[in-house]
Tab-separated table of C-alpha atoms in Angstrom:
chain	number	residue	atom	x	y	z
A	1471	UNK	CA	133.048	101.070	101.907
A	1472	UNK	CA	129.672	100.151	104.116
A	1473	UNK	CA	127.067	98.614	102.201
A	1474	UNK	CA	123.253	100.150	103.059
A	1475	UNK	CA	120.118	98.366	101.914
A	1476	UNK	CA	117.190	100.628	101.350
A	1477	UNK	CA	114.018	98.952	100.047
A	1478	UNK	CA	111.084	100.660	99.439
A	1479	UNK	CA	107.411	99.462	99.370
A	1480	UNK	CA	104.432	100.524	96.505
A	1481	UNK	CA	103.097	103.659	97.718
A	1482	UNK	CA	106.971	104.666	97.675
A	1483	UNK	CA	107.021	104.434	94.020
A	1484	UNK	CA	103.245	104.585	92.872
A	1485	UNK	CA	104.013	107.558	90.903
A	1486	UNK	CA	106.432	109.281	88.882
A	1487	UNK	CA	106.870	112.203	91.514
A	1488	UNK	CA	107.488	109.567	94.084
A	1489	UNK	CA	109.955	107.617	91.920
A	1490	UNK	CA	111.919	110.766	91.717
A	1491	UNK	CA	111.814	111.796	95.493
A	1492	UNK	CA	113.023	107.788	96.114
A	1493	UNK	CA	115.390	108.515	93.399
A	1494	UNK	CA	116.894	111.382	95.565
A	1495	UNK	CA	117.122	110.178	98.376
A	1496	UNK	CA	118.846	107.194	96.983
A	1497	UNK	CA	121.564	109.179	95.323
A	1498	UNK	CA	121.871	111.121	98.576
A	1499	UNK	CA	123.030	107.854	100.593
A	1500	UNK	CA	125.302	107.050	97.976
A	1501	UNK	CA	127.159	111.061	98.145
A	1502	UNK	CA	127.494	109.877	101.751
A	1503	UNK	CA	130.466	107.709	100.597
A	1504	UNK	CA	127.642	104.387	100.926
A	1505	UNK	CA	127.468	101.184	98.265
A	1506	UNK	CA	123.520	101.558	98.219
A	1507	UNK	CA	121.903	98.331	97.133
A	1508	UNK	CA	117.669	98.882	96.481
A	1509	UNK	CA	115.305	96.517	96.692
A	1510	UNK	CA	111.729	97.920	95.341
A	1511	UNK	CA	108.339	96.799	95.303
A	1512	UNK	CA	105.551	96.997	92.224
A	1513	UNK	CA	103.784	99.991	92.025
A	1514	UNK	CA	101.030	100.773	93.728
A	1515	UNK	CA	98.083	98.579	93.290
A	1516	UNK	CA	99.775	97.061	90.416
A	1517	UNK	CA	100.208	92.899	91.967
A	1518	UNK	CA	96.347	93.391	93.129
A	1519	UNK	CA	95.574	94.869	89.620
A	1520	UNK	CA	97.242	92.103	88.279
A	1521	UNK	CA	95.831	89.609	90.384
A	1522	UNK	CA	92.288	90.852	89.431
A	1523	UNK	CA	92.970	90.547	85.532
A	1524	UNK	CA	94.373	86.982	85.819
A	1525	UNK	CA	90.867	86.275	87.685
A	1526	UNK	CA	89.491	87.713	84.876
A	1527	UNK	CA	90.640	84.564	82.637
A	1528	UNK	CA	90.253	82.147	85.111
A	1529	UNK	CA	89.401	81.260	88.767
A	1530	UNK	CA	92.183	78.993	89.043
A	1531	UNK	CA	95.361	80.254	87.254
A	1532	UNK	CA	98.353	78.085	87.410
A	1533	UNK	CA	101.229	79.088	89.843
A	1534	UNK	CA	103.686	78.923	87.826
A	1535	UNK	CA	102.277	81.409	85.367
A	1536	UNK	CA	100.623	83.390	88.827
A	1537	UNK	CA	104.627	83.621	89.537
A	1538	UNK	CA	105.333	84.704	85.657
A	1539	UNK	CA	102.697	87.461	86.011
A	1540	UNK	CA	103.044	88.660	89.373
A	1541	UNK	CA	106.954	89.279	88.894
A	1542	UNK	CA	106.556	91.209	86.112
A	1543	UNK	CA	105.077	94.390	89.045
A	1544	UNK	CA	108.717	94.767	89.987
A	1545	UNK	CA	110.493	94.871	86.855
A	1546	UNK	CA	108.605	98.293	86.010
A	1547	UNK	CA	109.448	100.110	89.357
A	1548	UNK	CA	113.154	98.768	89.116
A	1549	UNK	CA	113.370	99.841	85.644
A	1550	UNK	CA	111.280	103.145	86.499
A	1551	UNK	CA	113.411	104.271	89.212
A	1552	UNK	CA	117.251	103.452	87.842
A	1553	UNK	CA	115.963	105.915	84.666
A	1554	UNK	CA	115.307	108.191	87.409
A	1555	UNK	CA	118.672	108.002	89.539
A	1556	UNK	CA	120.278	107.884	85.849
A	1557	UNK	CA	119.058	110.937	84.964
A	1558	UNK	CA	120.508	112.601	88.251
A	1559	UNK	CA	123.874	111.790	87.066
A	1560	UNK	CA	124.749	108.706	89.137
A	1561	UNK	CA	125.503	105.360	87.701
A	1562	UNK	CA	123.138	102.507	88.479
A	1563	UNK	CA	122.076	99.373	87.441
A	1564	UNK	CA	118.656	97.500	87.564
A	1565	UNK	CA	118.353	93.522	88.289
A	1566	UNK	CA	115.873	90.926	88.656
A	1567	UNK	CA	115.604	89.000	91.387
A	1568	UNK	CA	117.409	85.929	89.464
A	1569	UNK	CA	120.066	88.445	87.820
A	1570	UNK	CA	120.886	89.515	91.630
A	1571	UNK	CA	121.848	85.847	92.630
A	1572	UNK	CA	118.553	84.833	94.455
A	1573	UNK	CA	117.730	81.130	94.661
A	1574	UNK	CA	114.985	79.937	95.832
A	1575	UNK	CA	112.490	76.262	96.162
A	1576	UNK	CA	109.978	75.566	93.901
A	1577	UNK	CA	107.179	76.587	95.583
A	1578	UNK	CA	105.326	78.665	93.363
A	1579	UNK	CA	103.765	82.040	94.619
A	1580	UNK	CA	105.136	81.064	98.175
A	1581	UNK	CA	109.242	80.125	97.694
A	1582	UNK	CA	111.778	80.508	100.206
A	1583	UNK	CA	114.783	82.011	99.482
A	1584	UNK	CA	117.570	79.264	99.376
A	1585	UNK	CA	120.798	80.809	98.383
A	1586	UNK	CA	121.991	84.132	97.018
A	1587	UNK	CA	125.204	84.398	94.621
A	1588	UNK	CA	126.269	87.919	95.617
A	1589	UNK	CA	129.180	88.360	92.875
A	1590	UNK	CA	127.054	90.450	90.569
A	1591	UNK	CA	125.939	92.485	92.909
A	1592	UNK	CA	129.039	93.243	94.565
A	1593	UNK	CA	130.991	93.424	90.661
A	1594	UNK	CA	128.295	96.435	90.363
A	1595	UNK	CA	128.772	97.934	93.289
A	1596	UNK	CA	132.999	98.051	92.557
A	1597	UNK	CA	132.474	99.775	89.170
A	1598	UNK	CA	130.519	102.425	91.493
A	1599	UNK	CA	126.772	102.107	90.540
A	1600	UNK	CA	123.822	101.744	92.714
A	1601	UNK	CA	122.131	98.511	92.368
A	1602	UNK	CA	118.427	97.947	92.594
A	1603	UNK	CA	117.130	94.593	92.766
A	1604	UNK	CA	113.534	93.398	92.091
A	1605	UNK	CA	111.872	92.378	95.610
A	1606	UNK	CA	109.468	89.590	95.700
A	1607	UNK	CA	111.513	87.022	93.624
A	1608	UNK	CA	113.995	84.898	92.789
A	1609	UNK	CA	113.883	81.838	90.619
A	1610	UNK	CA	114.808	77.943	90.862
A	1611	UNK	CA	117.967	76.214	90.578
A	1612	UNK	CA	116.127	75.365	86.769
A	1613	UNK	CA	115.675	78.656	86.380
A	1614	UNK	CA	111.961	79.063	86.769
A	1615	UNK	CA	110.895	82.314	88.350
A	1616	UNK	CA	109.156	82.573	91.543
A	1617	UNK	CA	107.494	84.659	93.935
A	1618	UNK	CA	107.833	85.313	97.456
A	1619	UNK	CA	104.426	85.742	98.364
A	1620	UNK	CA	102.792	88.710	99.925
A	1621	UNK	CA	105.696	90.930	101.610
A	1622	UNK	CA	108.083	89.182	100.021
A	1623	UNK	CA	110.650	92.084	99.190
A	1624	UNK	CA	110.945	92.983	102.830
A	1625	UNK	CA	112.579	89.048	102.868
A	1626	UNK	CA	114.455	90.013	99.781
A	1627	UNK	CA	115.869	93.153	101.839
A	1628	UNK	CA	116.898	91.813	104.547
A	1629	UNK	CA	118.449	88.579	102.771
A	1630	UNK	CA	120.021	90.610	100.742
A	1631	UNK	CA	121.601	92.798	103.826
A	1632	UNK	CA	122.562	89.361	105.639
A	1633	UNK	CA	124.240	88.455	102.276
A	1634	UNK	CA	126.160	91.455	102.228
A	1635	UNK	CA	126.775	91.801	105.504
A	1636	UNK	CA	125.726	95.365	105.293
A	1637	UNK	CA	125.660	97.750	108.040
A	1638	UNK	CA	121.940	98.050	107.860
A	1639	UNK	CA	118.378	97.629	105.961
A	1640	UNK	CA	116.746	100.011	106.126
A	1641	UNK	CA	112.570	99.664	105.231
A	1642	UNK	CA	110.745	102.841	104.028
A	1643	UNK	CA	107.487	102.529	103.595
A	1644	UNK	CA	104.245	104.785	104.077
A	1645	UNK	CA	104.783	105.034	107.841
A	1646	UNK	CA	106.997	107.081	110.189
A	1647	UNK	CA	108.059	103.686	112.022
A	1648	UNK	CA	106.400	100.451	114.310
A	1649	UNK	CA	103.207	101.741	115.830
A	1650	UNK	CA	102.110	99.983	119.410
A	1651	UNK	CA	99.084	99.596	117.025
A	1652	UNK	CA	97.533	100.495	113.948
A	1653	UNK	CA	96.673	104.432	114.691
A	1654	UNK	CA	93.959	103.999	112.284
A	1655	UNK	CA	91.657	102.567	114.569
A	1656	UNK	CA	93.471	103.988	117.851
A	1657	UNK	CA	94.489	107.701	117.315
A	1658	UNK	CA	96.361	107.276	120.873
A	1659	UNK	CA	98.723	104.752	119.001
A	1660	UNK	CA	102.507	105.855	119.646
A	1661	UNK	CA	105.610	105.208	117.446
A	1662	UNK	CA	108.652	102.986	119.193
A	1663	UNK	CA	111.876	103.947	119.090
A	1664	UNK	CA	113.431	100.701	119.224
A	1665	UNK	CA	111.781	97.042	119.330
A	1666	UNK	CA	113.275	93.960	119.336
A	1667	UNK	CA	113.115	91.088	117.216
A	1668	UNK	CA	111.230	88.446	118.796
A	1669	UNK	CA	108.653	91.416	119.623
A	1670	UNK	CA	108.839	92.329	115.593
A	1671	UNK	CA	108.493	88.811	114.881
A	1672	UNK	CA	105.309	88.244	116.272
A	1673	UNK	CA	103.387	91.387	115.708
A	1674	UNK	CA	104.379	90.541	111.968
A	1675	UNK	CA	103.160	86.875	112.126
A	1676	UNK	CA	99.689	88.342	113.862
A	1677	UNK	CA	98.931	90.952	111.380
A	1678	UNK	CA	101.104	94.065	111.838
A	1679	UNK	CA	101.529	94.820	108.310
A	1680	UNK	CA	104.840	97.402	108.543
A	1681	UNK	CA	107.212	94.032	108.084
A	1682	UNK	CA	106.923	90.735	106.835
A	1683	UNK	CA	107.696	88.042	109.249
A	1684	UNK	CA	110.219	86.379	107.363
A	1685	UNK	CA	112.180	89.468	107.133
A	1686	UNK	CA	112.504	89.492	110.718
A	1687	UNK	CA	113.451	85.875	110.883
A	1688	UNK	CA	116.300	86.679	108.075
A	1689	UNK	CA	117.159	89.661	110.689
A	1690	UNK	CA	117.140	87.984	113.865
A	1691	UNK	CA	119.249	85.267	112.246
A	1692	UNK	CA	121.974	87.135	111.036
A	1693	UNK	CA	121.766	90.128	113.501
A	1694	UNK	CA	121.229	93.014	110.980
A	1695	UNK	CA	119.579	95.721	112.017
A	1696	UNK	CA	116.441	96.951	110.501
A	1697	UNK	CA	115.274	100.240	110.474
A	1698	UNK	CA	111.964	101.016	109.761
A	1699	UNK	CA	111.237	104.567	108.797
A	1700	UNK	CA	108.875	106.259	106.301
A	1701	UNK	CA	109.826	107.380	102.431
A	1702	UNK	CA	108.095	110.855	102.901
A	1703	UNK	CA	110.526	112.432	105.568
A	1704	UNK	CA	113.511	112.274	106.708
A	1705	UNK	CA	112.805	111.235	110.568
A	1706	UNK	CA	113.975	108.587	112.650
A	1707	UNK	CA	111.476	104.994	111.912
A	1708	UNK	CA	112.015	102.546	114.257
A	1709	UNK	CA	115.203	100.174	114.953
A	1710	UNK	CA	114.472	96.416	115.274
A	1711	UNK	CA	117.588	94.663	117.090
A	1712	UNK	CA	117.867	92.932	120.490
A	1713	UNK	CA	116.549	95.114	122.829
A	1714	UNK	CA	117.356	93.856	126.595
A	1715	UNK	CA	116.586	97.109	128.400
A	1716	UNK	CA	112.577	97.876	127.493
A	1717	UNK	CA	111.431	93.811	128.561
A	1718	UNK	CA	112.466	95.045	131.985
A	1719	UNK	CA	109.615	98.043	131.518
A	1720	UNK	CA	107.041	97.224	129.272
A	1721	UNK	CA	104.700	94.389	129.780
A	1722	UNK	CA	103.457	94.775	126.506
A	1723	UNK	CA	104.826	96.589	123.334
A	1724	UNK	CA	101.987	96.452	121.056
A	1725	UNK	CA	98.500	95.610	119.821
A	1726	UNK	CA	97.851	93.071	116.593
A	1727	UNK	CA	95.010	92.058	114.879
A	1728	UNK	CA	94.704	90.411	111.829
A	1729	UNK	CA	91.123	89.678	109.573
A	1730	UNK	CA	92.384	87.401	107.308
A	1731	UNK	CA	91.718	84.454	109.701
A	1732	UNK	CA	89.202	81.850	109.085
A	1733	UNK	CA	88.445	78.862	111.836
A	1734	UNK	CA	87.279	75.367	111.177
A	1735	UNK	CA	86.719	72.750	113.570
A	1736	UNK	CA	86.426	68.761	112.873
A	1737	UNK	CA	84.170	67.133	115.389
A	1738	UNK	CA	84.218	63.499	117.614
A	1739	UNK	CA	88.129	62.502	115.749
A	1740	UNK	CA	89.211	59.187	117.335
A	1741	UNK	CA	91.558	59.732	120.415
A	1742	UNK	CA	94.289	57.535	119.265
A	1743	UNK	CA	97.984	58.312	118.639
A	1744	UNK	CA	98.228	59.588	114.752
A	1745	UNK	CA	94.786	61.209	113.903
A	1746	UNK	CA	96.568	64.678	114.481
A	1747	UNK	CA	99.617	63.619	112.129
A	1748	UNK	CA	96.969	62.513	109.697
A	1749	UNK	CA	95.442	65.519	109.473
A	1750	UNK	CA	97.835	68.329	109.893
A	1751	UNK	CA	100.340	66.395	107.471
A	1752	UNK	CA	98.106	66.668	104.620
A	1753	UNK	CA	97.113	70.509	105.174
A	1754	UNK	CA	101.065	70.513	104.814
A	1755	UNK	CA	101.309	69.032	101.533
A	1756	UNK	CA	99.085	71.394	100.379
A	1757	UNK	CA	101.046	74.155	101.448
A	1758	UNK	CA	98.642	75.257	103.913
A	1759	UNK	CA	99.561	77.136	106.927
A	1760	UNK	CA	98.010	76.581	109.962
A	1761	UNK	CA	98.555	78.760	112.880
A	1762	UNK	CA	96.135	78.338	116.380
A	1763	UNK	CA	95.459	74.750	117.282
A	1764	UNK	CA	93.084	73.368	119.983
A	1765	UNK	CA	91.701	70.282	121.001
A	1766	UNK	CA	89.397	69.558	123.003
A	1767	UNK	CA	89.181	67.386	126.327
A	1768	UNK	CA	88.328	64.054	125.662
A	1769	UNK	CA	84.846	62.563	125.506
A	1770	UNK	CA	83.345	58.919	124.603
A	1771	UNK	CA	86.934	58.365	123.481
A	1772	UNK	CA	86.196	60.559	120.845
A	1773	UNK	CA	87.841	64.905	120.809
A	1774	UNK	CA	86.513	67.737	118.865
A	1775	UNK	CA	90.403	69.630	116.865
A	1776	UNK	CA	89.841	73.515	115.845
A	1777	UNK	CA	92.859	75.271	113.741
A	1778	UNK	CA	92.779	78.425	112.470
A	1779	UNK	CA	94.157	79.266	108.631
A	1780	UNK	CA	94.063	82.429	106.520
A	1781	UNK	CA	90.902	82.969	104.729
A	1782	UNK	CA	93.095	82.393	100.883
A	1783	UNK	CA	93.907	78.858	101.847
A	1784	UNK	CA	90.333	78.169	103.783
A	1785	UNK	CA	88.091	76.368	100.656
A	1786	UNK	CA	91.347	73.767	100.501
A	1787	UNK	CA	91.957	72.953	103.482
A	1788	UNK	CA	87.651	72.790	103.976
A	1789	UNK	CA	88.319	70.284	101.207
A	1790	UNK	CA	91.307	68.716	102.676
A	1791	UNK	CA	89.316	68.197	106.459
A	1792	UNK	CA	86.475	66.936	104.519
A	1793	UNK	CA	88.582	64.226	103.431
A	1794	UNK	CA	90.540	63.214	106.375
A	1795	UNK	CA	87.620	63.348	107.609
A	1796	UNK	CA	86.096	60.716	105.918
A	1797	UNK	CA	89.416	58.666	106.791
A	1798	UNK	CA	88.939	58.516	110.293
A	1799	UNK	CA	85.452	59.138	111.055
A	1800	UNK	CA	84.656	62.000	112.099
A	1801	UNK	CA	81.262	63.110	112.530
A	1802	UNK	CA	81.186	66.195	110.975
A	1803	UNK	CA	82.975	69.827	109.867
A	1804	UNK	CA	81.994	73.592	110.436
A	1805	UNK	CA	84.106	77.154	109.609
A	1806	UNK	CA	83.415	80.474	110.028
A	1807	UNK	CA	85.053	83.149	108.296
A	1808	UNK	CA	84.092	85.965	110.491
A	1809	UNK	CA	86.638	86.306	112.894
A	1810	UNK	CA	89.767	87.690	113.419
A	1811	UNK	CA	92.999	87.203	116.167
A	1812	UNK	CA	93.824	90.282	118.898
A	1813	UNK	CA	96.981	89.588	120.001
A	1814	UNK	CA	99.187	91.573	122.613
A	1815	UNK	CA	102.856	91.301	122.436
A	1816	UNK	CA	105.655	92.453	124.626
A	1817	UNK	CA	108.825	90.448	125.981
A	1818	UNK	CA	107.593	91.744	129.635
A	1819	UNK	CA	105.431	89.607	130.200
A	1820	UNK	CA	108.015	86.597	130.653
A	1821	UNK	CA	108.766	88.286	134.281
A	1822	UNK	CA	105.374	89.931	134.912
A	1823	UNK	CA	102.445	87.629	135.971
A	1824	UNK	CA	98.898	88.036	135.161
A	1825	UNK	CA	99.246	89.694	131.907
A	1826	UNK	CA	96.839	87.195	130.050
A	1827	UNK	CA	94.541	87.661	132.734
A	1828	UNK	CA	94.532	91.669	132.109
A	1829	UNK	CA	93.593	90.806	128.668
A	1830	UNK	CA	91.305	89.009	129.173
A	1831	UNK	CA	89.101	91.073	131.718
A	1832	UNK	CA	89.287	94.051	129.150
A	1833	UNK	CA	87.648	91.918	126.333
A	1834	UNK	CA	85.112	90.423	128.731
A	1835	UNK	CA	84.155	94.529	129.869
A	1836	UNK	CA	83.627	95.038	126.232
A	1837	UNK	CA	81.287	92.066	126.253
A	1838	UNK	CA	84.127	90.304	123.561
A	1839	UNK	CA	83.539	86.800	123.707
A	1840	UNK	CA	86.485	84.769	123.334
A	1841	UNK	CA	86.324	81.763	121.170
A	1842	UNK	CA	90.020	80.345	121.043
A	1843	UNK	CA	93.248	81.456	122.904
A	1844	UNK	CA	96.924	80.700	122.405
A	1845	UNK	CA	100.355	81.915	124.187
A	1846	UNK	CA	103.742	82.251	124.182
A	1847	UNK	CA	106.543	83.584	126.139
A	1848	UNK	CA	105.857	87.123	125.302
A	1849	UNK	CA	102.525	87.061	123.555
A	1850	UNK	CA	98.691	86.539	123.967
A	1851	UNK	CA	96.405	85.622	121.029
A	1852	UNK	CA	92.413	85.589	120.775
A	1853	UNK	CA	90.151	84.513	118.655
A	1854	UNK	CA	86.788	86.903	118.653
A	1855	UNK	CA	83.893	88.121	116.066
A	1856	UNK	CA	85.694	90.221	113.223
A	1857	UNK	CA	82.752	92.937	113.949
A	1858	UNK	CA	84.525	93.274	117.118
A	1859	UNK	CA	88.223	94.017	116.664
A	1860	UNK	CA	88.154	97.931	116.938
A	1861	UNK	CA	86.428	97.736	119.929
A	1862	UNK	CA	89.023	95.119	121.190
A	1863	UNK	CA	92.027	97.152	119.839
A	1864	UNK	CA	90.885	100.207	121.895
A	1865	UNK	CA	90.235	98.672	125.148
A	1866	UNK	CA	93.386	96.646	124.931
A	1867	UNK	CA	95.738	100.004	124.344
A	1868	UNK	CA	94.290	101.697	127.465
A	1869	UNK	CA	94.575	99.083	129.461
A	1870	UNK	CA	98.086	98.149	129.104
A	1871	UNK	CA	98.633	102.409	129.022
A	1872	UNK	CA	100.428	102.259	125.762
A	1873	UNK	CA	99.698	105.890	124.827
A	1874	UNK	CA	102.348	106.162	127.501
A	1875	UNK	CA	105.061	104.339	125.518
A	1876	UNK	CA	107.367	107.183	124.306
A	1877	UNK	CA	107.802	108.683	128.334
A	1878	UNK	CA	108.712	104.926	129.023
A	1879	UNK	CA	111.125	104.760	126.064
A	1880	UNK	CA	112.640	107.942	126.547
A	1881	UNK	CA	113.291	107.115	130.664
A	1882	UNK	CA	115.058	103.671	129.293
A	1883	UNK	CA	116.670	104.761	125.976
């Protein structure tokens, strides 16, 4: 019998009503003649709620007990929504992330998943219940419990699926599907049928919120297919697989921008072989993630390096700069908080030249200024004034035409 992995995000289950509904539709898949395996977030608001209250104690709660906390969210909607499927008259079974098999580092409140032990999960689905796992963690080979960080069950889904080899994962969330951008600050904003998963994969890393970029990775990997569709209806989301037909059409699939994006700069480094490995290596050790990097032409023998991080990490790795800094000689530091990256992806622009170039004459009609840029085979990123991102997002949909999307899709599919 096919295994299908559903997972289903907060606002799926933020109420009892909802819990039901999920529960439904749950037990429907399963009268298909499907092993359904869940995977469901906390509630709601619950992990900021939570977050908030630990602040409440202190400003710098340990990560291990952050972790302890934290995975506590979904243990109530896994609970919450096998009572629910129980009382429809199907059998079920609710696990944590540890009870499911999932290993992971020790990296608290950012692990990686490192192995999962699927016996228990397929021993439950043989004896006919549906199985819903906590999202979001896992624990160490010790047996310490850990979170995924933010978007974390969307990894645990697709894992999971991969795992199992199941047929698909499918991710419902509050969404009908992949938008070419967020239609809350473009109402022209169109739904894609079908994406694939180096496109996914970097509106995800760039700020589309509908996946989690490691859940891509786990997908692209192990080729499942992920379909992402919303929890209130029953209409078709949005597959991500390998697409080869639409990079022969579309220059550009979609519009990302993301605010939580702070830039710092370190001025007049040495230009000598290692300063760069100095620096960057110990932004790594503090589990710092660093994404757009440019330096700057050399001058007096001396270059100015700018990286961008997200705004959580950006008072350590101020402090970590400040150090280094002191290290090498540097002259001085500066960061600025209020900006944000507009990206635009689309695997057509590995055949079609001047892409970058369209991009950038829309921003500079809007009177964006640009203050960093970095590429990649099938994507543009920018660095501009947060108080400018709507603006940018607008004039960056019309003039790659994206409201035309579905007419393209439909001439291809």
């Amino acid at each position: 019998m096919a295994i299908v992995v559903q997972k289903y995000g907060g606002s799926s289950v933020a109420n009892a009503e909802r819990i039901q509904r999920v529960a439904g539709r749950v037990v429907e898949c399963a009268r298909k003649g499907k092993h359904v395996v869940v995977v469901v977030s906390a509630r709601g608001d619950t992990t900021d709620d939570l977050i908030s209250l630990a602040r409440e104690i202190t400003n710098e709660p340990p990560k291990r007990e952050m972790d302890m906390l934290l995975a506590t969210g979904e243990q109530i909607s896994i609970a919450l929504l096998a009572m629910a499927i129980d009382k429809l008259g199907h059998p079920v079974i609710s696990l944590t992330g540890p009870q499911a098999g999932i290993s992971t580092d020790a990296v608290h409140t950012k692990a990686r998943i490192q192995d999962i032990n699927t016996r228990r999960i397929r021993d439950e689905l043989a004896g006919g219940k549906i199985v819903i796992v906590a999202g979001f963690q896992g624990a160490t080979t010790e047996g310490e419990i850990t979170t995924l960080g933010r978007g974390g069950s969307d990894t645990t889904a697709v894992a999971l699926a991969a795992a199992l080899d199941a047929e698909v994962c499918e991710i419902y969330t509050d969404v009908d599907g992949v938008y070419t951008t967020d239609p809350r600050i473009e109402p022209q904003a169109c739904k894609l049928d079908s994406i694939s998963y180096d496109e996914m994969l970097e509106l995800a890393s760039l700020g589309a919120q509908v996946l989690h970029p490691r859940s891509v990775e786990y997908g692209k990997q192990y080729g499942v297919p992920i379909h992402v569709r919303s929890s209130f209806n029953h209409n078709r989301g949005t597959m991500v697989q390998e697409v080869d037909k639409m990079e022969k059409v579309m220059m550009v699939s979609g519009i990302a921008y993301d605010l939580n994006v702070a830039k710092i700069a370190l001025y007049d480094v040495p230009d000598k072989p290692g300063i760069a490995f100095q620096l960057f290596e110990q932004l790594a050790k503090e589990s710092i993630n660093v994404d757009m990097i440019i330096q700057s032409s050399m001058r007096d023998e001396r270059n100015d390096i700018s990286f961008t991080v997200g705004k959580d990490d950006l008072n350590r790795a101020v402090a970590v700069v400040q150090k280094v800094r002191e290290e090498i000689g540097g002259t001085g530091i500066s960061y600025d908080e209020k900006v944000a990256k507009v990206s635009i992806v689309g695997a057509g622009m590995v055949s079609n030249p001047g892409v970058a170039a369209s991009m950038f004459g829309a921003l500079a009609q809007e009177g964006i200024n640009i203050q960093m840029i970095s590429t990649s085979e099938i994507k543009v990123s920018c660095i501009i004034s947060s108080s400018q991102v709507q603006q940018a997002v607008r004039a960056l949909h019309k003039t790659f035409d994206l409201a035309a999307v579905p007419n393209v899709q439909q001439r291809i599919g």
